[in-house]
Amino acid sequence: MGNHYFKFKQFTIHQDRTAMKVCTDACLQGAYTAHYLGGRTDVKQVLDIGTGTGLLSLMGAQQSNAHFTGIELDRQACMQATENFNASPWKARLTAICGDARALESNTLFDFILTNPPFYEDDLKSGDAQRNQAMHATQLRFPALLQVIRKHLKPGGQCSVLLPAAPFGVFKALAEGQGLYLQKLLQVRHREGHPLFRSIGIFGDTQVETEVQEMAIHGEGQQYSPAFTDLLKDYYLYL
């Protein structure tokens, strides 16, 4: 089946062809969160739930001096995350764990948690695609994910979550029920005038007024927008 390699400026992502692709929205979450973490001396331990082949942890480690622990249930992806971590300049601050995040010891706490949880845009139950997209992902994943986040997040800690716009609203409501409040929000469009298609949020246990930003990935023609270029320029080879 072969392998794919995705080259960034300071690291390479190696993954099997059957693995979930390295995608633009995951790169946006990685860059947005890494920018937020950069220079913060209070964040020393970060958990990456469902690390896949390690993209978010690698992007975070490029900007932050924290230690990143990526946990991944799929063994093949986890082994590739280990390979990617060991080949990076920050291997001393990157650890991959093969297993279920729900099995982590309860006394293992983190200052910050990253996650890009699964969602099922093509596996819907009726004609109301947006509603079913939100509910299908929520019923299968979100409550268990929030339990893990709450169990392993230190008091005063924060988490970064990437989801499509409709499921994000459902996740936000469930998170508030667990005492986690949306503090920062990046809403993403393919281009200006197009509907929102992804939301990246940073949640914490303090209620504050949410700081909201919007970004279009593309500007004129097929060119990336200036905002996208500015956020990703430290990672992409050809920006």
Coordinates of C-alpha atoms in Angstrom, one line a residue, residues 8 29 90 93 109 135-136 175 179 208:
F8 CA 7.2 20.9 6.4
Q29 CA -5.4 24.1 14.3
W90 CA 12.3 18.2 19.4
R93 CA 10.0 16.7 24.3
L109 CA -2.6 15.8 34.6
M135 CA -25.8 14.8 16.4
H136 CA -24.0 11.7 15.0
A175 CA -18.4 21.5 27.4
G179 CA -17.5 23.6 33.3
V208 CA -14.7 35.2 29.9

